[in-house]
Coordinates of N, CA, C and O in Angstrom, one line a residue:
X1 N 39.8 27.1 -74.6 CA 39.4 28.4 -74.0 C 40.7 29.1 -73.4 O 41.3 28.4 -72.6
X2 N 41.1 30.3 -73.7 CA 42.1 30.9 -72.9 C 41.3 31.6 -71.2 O 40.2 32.0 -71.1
X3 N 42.3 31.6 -70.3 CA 41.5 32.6 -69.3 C 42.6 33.4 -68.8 O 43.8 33.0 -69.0
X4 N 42.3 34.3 -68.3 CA 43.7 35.2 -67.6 C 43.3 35.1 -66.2 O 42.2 35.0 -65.6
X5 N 44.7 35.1 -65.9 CA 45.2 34.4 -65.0 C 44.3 35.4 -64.1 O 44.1 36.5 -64.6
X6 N 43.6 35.1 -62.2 CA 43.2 36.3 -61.6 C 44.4 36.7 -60.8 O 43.9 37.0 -59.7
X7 N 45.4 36.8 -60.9 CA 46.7 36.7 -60.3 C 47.6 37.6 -61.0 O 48.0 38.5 -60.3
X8 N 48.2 37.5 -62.2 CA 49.1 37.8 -62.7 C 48.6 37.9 -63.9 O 49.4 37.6 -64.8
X9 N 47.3 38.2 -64.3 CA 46.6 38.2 -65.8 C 47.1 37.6 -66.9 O 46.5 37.9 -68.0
X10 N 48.2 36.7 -67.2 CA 49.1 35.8 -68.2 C 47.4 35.2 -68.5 O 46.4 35.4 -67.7
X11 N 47.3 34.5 -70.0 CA 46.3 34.1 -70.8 C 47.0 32.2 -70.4 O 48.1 31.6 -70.3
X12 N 46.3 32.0 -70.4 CA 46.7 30.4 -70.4 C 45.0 29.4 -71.0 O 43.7 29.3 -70.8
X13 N 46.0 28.9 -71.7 CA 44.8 27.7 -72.8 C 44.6 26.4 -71.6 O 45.4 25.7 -71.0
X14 N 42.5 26.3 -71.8 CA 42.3 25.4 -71.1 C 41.2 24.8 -71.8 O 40.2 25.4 -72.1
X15 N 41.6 23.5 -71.9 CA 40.8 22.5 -72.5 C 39.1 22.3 -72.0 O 39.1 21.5 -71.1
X16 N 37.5 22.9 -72.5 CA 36.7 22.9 -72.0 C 36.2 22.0 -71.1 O 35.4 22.1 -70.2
X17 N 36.8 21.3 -71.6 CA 36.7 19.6 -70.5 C 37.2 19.5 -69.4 O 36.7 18.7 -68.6
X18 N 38.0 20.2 -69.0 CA 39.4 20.6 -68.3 C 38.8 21.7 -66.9 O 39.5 22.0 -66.0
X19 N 37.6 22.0 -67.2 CA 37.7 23.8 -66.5 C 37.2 23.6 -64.9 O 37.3 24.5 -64.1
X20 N 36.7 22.1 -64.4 CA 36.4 21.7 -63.3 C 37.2 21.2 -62.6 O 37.1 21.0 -61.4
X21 N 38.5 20.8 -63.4 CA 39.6 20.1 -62.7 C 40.9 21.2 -62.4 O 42.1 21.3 -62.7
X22 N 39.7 22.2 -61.4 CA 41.3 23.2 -60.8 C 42.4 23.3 -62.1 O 43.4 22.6 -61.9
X23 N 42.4 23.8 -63.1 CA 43.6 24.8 -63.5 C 44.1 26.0 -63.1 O 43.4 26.9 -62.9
X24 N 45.5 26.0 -63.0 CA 46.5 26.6 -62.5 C 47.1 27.5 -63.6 O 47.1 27.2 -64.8
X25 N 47.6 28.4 -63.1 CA 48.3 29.8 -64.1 C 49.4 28.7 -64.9 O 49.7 27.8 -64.1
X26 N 49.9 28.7 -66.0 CA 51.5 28.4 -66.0 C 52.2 29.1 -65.9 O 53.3 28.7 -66.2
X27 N 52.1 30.2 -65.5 CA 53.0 31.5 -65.0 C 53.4 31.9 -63.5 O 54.4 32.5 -63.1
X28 N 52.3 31.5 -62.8 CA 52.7 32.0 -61.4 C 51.8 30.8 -60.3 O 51.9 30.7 -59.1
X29 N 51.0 29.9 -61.2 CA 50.6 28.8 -60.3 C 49.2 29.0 -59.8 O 48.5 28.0 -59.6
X30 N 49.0 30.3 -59.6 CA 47.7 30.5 -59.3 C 46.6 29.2 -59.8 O 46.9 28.5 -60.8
X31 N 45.4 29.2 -59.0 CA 44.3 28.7 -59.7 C 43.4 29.7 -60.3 O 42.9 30.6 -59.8
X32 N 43.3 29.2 -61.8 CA 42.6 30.2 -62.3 C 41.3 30.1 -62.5 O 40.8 30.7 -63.4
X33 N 40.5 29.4 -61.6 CA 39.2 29.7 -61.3 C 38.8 29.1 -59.4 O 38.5 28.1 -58.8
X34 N 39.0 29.7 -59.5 CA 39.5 29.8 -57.6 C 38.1 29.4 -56.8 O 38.1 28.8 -55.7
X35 N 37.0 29.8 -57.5 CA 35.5 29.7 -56.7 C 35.2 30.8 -55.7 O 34.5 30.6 -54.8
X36 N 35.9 32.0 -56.0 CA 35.5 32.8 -55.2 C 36.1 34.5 -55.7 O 37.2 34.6 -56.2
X37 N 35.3 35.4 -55.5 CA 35.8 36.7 -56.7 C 37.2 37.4 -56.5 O 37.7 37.6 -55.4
X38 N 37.5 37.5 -57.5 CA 38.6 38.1 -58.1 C 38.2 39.8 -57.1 O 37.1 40.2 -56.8
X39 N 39.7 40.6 -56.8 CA 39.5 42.2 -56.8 C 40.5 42.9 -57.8 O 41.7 43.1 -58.0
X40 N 39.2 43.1 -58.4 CA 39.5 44.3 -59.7 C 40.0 45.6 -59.2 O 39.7 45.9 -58.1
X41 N 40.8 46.4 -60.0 CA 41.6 47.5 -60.2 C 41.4 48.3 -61.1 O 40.9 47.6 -62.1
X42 N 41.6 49.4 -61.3 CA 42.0 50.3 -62.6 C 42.5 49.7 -63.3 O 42.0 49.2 -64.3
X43 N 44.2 49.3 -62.9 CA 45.0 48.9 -63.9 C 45.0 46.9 -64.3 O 45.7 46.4 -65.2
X44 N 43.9 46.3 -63.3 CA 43.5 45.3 -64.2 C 42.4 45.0 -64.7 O 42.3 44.3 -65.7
X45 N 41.2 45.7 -64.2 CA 40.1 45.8 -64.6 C 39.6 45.3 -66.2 O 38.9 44.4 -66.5
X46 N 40.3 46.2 -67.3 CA 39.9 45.5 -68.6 C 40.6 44.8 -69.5 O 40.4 44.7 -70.7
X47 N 41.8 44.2 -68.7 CA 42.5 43.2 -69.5 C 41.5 42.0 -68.6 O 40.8 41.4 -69.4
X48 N 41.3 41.7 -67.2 CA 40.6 40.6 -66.9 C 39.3 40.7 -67.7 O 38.8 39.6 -68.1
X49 N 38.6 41.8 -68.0 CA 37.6 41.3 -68.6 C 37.4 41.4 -69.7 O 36.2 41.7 -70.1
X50 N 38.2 41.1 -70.5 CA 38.7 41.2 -71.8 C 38.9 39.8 -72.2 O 38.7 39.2 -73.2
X51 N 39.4 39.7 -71.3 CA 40.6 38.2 -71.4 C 39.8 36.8 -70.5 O 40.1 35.6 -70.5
X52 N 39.1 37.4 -70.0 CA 38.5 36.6 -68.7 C 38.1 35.1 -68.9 O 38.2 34.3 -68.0
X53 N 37.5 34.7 -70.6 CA 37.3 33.4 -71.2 C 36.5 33.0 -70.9 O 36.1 32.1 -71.7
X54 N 35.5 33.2 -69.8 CA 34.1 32.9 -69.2 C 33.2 34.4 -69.2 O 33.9 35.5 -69.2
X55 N 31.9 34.5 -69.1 CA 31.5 35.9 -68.8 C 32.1 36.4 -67.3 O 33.0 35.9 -66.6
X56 N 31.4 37.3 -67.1 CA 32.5 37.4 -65.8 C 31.3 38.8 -65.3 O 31.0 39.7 -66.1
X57 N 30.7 38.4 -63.7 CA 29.6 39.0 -63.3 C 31.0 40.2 -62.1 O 31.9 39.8 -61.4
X58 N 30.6 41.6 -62.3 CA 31.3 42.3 -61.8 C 30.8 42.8 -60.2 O 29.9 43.5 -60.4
X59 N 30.9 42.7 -59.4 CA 30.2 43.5 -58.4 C 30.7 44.8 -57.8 O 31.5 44.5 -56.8
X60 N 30.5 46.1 -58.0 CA 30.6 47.1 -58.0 C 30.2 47.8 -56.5 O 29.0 48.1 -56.4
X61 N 30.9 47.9 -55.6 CA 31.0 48.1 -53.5 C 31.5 49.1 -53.1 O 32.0 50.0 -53.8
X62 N 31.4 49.1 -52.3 CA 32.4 50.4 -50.9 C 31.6 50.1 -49.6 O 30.5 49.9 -49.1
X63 N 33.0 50.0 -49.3 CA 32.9 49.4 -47.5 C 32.1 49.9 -46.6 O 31.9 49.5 -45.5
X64 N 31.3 51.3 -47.2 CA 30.5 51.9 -46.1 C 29.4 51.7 -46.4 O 28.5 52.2 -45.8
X65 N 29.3 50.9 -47.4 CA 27.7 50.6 -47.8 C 27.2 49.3 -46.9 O 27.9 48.3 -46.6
X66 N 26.2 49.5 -46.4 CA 25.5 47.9 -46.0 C 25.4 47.1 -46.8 O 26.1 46.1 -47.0
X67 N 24.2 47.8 -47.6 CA 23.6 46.5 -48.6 C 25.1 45.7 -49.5 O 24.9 45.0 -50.4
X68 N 25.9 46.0 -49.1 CA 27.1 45.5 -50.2 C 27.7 44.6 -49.2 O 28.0 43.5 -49.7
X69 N 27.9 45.0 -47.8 CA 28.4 44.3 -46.6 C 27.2 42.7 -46.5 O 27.4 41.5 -46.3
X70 N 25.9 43.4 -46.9 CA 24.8 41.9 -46.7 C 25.3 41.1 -47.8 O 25.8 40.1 -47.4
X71 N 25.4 41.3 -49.3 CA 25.6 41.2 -50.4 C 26.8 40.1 -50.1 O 26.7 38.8 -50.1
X72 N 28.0 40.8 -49.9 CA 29.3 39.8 -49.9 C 29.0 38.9 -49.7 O 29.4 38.3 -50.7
X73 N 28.5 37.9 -48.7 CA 28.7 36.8 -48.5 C 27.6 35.6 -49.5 O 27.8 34.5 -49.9
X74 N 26.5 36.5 -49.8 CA 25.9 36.2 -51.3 C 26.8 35.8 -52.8 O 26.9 34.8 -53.6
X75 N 27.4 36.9 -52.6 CA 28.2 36.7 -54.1 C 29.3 35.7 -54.0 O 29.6 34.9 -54.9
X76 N 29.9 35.8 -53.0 CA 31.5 34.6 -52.5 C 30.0 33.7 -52.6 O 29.3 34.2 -53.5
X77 N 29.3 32.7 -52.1 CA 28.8 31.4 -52.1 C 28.1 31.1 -53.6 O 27.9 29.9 -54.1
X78 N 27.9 32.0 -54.1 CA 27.4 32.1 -55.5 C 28.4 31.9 -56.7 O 28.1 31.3 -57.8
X79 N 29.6 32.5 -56.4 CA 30.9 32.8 -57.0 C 31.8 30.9 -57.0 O 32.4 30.3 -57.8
X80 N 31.2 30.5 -55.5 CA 31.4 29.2 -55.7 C 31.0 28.2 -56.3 O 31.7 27.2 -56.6
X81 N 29.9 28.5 -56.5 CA 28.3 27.4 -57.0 C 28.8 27.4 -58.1 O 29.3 26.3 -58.4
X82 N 28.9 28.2 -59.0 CA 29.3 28.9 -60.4 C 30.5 29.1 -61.0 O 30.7 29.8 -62.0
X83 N 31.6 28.3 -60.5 CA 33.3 28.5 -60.8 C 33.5 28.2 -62.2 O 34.5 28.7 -62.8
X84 N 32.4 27.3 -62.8 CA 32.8 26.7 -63.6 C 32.4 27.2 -65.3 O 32.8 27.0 -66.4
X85 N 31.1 28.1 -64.7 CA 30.0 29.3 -65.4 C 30.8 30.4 -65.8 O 31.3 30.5 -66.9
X86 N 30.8 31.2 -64.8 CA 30.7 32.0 -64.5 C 32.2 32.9 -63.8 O 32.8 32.4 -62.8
X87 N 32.5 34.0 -64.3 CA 34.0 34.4 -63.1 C 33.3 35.5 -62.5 O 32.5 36.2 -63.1
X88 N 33.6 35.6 -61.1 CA 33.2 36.3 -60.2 C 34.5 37.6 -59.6 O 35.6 37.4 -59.1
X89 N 33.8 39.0 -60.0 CA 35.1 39.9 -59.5 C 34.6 41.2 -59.0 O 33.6 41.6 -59.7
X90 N 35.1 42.0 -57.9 CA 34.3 43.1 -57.3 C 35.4 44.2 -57.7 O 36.6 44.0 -57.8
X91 N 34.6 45.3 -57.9 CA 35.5 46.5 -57.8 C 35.1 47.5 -56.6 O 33.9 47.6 -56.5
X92 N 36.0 48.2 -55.8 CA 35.7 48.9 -54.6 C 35.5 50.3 -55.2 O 36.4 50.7 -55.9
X93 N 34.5 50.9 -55.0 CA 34.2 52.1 -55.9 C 35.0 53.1 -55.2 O 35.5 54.2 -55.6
X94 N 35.2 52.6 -54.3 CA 36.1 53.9 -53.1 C 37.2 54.2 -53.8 O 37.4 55.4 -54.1
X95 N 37.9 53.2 -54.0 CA 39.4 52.8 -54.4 C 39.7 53.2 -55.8 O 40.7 53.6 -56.2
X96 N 38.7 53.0 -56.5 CA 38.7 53.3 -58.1 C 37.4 53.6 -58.4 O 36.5 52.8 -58.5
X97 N 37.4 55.1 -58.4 CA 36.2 55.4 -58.9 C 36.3 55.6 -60.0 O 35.2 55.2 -60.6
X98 N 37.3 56.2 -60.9 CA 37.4 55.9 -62.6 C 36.6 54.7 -63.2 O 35.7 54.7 -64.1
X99 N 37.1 53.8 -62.7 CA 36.0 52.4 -63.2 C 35.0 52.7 -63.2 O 34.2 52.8 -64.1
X100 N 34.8 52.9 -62.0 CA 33.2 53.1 -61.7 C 32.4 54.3 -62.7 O 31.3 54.3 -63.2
X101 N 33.1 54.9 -62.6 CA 32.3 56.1 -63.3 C 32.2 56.0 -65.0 O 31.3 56.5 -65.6
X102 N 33.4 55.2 -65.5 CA 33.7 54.6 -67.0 C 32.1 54.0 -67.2 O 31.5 54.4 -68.1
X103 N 31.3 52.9 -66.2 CA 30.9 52.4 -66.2 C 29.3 52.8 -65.9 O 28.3 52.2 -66.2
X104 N 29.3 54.1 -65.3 CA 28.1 55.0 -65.1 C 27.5 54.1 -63.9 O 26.3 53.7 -64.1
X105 N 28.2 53.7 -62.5 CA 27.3 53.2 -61.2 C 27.1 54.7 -60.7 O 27.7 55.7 -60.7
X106 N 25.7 54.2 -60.4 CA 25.1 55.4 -60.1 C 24.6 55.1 -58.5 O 24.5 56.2 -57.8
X107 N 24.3 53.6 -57.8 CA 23.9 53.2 -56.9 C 25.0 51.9 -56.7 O 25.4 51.2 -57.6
X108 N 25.4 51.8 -55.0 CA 25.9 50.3 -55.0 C 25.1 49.4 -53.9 O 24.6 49.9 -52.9
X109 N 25.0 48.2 -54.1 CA 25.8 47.2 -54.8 C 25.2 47.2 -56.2 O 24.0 46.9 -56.2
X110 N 25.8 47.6 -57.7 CA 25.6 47.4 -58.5 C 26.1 46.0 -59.1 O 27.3 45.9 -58.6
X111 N 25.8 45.0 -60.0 CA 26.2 44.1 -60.8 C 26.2 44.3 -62.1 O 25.1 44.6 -62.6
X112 N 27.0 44.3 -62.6 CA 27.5 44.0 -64.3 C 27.6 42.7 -64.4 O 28.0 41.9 -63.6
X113 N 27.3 42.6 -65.6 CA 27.6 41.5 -65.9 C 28.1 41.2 -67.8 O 27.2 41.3 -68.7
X114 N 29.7 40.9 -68.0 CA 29.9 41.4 -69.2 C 30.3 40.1 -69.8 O 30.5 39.1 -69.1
X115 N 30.5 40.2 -71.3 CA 30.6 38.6 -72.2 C 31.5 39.3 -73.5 O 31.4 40.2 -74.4
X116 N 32.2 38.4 -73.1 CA 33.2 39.2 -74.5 C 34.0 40.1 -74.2 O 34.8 40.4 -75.1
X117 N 34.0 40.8 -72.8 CA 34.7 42.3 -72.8 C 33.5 43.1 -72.9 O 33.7 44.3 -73.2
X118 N 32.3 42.9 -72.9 CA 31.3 44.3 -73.1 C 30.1 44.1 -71.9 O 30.0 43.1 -71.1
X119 N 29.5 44.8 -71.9 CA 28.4 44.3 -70.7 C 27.5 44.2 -71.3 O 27.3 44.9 -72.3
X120 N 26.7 43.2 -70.8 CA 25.2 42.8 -71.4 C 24.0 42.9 -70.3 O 22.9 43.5 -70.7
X121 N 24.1 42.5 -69.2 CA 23.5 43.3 -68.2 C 23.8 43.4 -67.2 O 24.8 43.0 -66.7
X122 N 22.6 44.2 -66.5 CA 22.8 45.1 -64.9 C 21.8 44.8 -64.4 O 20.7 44.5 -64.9
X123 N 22.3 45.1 -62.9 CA 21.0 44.9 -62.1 C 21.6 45.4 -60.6 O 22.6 45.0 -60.1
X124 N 20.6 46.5 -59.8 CA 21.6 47.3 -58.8 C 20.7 46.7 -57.8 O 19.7 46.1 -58.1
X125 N 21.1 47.1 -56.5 CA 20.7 46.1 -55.0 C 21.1 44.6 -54.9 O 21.1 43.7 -55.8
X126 N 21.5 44.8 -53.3 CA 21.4 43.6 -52.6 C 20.2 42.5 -53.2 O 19.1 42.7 -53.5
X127 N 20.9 41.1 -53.4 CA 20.4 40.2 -53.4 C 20.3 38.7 -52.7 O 21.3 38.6 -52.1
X128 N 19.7 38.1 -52.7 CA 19.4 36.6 -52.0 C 19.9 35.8 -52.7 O 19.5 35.8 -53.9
X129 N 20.9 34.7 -52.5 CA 21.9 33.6 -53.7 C 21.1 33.2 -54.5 O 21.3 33.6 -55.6
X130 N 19.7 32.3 -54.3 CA 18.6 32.2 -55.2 C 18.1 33.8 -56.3 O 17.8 33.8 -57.5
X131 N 18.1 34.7 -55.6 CA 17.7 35.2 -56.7 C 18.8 35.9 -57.6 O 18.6 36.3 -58.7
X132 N 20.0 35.9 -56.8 CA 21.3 36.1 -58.2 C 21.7 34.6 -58.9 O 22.6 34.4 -59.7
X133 N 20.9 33.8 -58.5 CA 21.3 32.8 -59.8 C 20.4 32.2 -60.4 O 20.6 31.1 -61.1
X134 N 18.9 33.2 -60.1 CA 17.8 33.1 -61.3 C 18.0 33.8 -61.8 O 17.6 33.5 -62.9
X135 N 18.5 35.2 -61.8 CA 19.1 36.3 -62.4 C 20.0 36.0 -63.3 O 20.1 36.7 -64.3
X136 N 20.9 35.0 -63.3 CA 22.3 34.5 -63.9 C 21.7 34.0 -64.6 O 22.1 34.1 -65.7
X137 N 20.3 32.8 -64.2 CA 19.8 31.6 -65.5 C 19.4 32.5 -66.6 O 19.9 32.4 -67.7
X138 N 18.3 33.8 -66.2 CA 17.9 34.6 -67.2 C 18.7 34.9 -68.4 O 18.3 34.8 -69.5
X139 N 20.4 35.2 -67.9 CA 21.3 35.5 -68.6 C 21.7 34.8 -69.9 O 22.2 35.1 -71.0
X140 N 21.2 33.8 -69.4 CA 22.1 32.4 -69.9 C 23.0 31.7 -69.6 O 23.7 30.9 -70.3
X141 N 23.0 32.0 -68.3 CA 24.1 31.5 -67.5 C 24.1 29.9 -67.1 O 25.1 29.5 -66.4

């Protein structure tokens, strides 16, 4: 499986066998599945999820929101449970609303959730760790 790096987005090959035992970038050292979300940008936004090698559940915020402030600590413990599933990465709608708007959030905290580079589904509001990762089983996660 390749994954890009959440660091320095370099692609690096990792043996499926392999994906629990902490791998590291070969380029800058990073761990490339860290157990906790990545922060997305404009300018990395669709090489990570392009390149990402796992699906990769997006969470879509801005700091003045509540439900997104309850939410965070949801998704980090979830983002952990799941390191091995699943890659976990937020975009701040504040900061890049281009993304956001590419993507049509219309409400935050929105979730994407994309496989391949494309999204397959969504689901907007604050949630409970249990029910974002009966949400994730649904997926096929």
């Amino acid at each position: 499986m390749e994954l890009a790096c959440p660091h320095c987005l370099a692609l690096n090959r990792v043996p499926d066998e392999r994906l629990a035992d902490a791998p590291k970038c070969g380029q800058c050292g990073t761990l490339l599945l860290p157990g906790k979300p990545v922060d997305l940008n404009a300018s990395s936004f669709d090489r990570f999820i392009a390149k990402a090698g796992l699906p990769v559940l997006v969470d879509f915020w801005a700091d003045w929101c509540g439900p997104c402030k309850m939410m965070a600590p949801v998704f980090q413990q979830v983002a952990a449970d799941m390191a091995t599933r699943v890659r976990f990465a937020k975009v701040d709608t504040e900061a890049n609303p281009q993304v956001s708007m590419r993507h049509h959030i219309k409400g935050i905290p929105s979730l994407i959730l994309f496989k391949n580079g494309e999204e397959v589904a969504r689901v907007s509001g604050a949630m409970e760790a249990n029910a974002l990762k009966r949400w994730l089983l649904t997926q096929g996660m």
